[in-house]
mmCIF file of C-alpha atoms in Angstrom:
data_model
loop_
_atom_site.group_PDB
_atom_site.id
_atom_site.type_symbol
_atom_site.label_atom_id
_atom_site.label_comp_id
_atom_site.label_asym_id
_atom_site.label_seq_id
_atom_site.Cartn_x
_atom_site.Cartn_y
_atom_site.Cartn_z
ATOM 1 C CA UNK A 1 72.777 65.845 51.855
ATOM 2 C CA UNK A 2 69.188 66.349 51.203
ATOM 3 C CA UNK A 3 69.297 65.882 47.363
ATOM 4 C CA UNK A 4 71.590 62.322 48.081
ATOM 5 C CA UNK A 5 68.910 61.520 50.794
ATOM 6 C CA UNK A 6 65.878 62.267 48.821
ATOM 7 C CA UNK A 7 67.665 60.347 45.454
ATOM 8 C CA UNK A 8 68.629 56.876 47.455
ATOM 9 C CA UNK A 9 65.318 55.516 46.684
ATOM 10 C CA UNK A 10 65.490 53.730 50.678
ATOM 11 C CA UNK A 11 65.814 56.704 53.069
ATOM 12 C CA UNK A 12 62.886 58.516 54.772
ATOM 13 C CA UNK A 13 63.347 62.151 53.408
ATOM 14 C CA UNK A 14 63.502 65.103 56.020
ATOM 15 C CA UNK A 15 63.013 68.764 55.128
ATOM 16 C CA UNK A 16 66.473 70.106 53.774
ATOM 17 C CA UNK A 17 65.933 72.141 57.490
ATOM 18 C CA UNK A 18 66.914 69.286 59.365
ATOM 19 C CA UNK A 19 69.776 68.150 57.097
ATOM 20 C CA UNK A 20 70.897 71.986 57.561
ATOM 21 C CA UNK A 21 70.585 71.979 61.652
ATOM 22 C CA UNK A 22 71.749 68.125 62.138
ATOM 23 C CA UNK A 23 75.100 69.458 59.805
ATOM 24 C CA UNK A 24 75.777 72.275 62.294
ATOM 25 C CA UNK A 25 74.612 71.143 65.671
ATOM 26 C CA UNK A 26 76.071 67.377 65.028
ATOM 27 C CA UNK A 27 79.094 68.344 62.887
ATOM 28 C CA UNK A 28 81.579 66.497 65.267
ATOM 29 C CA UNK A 29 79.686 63.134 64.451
ATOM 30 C CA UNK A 30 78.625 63.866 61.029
ATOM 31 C CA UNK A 31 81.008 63.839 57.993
ATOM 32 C CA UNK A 32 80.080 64.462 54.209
ATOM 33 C CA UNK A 33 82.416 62.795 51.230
ATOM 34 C CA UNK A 34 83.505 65.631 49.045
ATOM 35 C CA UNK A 35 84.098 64.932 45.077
ATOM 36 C CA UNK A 36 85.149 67.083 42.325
ATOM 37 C CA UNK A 37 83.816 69.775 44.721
ATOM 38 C CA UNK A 38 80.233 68.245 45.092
ATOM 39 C CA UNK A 39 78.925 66.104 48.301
ATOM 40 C CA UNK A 40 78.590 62.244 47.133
ATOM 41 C CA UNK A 41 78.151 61.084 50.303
ATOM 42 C CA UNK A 42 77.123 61.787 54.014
ATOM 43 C CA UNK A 43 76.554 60.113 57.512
ATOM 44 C CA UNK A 44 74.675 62.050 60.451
ATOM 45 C CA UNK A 45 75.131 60.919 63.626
ATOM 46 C CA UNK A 46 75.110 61.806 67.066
ATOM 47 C CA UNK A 47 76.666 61.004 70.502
ATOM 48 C CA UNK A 48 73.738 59.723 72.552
ATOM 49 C CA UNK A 49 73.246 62.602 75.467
ATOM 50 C CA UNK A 50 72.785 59.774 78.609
ATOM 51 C CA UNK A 51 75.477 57.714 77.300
ATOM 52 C CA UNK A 52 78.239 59.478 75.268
ATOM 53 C CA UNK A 53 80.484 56.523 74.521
ATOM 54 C CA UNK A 54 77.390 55.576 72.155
ATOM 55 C CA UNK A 55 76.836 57.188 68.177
ATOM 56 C CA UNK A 56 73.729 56.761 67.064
ATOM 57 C CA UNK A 57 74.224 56.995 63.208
ATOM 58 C CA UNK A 58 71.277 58.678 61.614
ATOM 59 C CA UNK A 59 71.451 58.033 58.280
ATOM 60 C CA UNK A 60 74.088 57.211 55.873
ATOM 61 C CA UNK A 61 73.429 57.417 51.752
ATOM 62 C CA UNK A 62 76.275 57.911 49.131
ATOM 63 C CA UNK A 63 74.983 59.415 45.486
ATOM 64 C CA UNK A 64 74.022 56.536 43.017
ATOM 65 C CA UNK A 65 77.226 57.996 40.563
ATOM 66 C CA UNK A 66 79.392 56.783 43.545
ATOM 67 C CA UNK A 67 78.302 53.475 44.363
ATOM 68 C CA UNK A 68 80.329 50.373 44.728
ATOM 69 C CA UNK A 69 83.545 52.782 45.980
ATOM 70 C CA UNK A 70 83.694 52.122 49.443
ATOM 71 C CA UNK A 71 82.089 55.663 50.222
ATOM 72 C CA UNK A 72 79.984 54.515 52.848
ATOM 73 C CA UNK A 73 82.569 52.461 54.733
ATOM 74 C CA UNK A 74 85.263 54.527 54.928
ATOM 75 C CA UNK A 75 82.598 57.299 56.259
ATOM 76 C CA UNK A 76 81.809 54.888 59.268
ATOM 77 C CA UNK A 77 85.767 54.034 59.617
ATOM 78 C CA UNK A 78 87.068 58.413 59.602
ATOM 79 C CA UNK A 79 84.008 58.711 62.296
ATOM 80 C CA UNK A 80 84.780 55.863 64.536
ATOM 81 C CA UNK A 81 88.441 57.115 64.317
ATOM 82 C CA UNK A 82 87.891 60.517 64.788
ATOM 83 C CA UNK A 83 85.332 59.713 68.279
ATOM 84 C CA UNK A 84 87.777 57.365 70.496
ATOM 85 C CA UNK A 85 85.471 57.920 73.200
ATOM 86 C CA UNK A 86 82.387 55.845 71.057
ATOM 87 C CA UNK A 87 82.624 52.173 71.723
ATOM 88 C CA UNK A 88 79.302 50.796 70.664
ATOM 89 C CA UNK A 89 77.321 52.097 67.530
ATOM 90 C CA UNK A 90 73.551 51.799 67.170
ATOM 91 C CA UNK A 91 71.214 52.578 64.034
ATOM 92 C CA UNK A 92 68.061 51.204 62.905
ATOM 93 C CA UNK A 93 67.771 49.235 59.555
ATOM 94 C CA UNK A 94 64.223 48.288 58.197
ATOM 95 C CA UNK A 95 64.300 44.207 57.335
ATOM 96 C CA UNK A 96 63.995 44.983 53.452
ATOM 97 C CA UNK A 97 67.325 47.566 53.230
ATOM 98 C CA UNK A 98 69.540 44.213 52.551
ATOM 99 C CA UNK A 99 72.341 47.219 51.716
ATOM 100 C CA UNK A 100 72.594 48.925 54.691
ATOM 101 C CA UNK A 101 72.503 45.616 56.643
ATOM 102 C CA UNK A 102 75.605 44.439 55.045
ATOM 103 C CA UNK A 103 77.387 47.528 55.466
ATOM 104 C CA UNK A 104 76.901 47.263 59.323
ATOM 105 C CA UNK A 105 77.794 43.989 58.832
ATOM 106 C CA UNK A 106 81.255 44.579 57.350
ATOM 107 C CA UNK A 107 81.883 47.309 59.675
ATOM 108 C CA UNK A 108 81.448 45.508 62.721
ATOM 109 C CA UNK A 109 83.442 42.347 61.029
ATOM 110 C CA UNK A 110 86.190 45.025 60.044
ATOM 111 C CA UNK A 111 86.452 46.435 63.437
ATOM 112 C CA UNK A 112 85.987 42.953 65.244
ATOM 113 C CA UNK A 113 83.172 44.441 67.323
ATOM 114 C CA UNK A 114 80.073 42.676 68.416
ATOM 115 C CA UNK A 115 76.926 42.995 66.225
ATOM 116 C CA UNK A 116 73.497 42.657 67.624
ATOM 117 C CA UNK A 117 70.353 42.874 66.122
ATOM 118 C CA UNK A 118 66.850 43.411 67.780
ATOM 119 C CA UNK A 119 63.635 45.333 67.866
ATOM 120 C CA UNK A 120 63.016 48.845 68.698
ATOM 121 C CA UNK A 121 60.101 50.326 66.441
ATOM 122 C CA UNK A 122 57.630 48.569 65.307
ATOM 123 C CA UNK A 123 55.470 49.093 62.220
ATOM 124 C CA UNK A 124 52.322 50.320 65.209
ATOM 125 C CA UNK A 125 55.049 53.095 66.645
ATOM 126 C CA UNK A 126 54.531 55.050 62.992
ATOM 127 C CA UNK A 127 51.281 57.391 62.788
ATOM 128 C CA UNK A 128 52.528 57.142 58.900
ATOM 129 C CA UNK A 129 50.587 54.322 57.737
ATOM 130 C CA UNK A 130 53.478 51.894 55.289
ATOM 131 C CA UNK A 131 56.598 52.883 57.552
ATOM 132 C CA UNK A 132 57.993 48.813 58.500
ATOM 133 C CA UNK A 133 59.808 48.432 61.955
ATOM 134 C CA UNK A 134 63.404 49.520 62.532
ATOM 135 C CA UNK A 135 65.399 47.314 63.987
ATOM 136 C CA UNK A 136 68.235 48.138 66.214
ATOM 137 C CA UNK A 137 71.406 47.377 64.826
ATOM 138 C CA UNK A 138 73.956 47.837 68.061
ATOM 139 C CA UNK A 139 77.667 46.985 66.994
ATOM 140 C CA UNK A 140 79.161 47.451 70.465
ATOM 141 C CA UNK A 141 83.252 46.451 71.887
ATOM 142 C CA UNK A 142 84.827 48.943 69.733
ATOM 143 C CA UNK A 143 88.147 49.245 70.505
ATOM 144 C CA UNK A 144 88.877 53.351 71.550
ATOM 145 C CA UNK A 145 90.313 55.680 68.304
ATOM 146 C CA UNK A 146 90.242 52.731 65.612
#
């Protein structure tokens, strides 16, 4: 996960530590796409503690080889199905990742779920000067175990 992270060229990189604990401690709302025996893809998520029916996705990358194959999609779709108690996903998108915001996008569409979009970090939240605002992308009226 950490080598697809630090190669997708749009995802702040966290120590290979954190990809190790978020793959244990979140397993049940994390999956990785397995091919020819290598990772190609992953999503890390987790159930938000105060409100359980929420997944907070994390980040989401699929390997550059892999691109263009639905990875990333049908990722979001095995999770949602395999969490019937989540009815509203949330994740933060910067305005320039113009990929990620269509795959939201198309998942909500595909699930006929509600998408919102609004602020929740600014650019003045970061003590890393260059990080832009994340916006909160909250796809909400999923329908239980699609």
């Amino acid at each position: 996960m950490w080598r697809i992270a630090r190669d997708s060229g749009t995802l702040d990189l966290n120590t290979s530590y954190a990809y190790l604990i978020m793959a244990r401690d979140f397993a049940a709302s994390s999956r990785v796409a397995i091919a020819a025996g290598e990772p190609v893809g992953f999503v890390l998520g987790y159930q938000r503690p105060t409100a359980p029916e929420r997944l907070f996705v994390w980040q989401i990358a699929v390997d550059e080889s892999q691109r263009g194959r639905r990875i990333a999609a049908r990722l979001l779709d095995a999770l949602l199905a395999d969490l019937p108690q989540v009815t509203t996903l949330e994740t933060t998108i910067t305005a320039d990742n113009a990929a990620s915001q269509r795959l939201f996008a198309s998942f909500a569409e595909r699930h006929g779920a509600s998408h919102s979009v609004g602020p929740l970090l600014t650019e003045a939240h970061f003590p890393d000067p260059g990080h832009g605002a994340e916006l909160l992308h909250e796809i909400s009226e999923l329908r239980r175990g699609t």
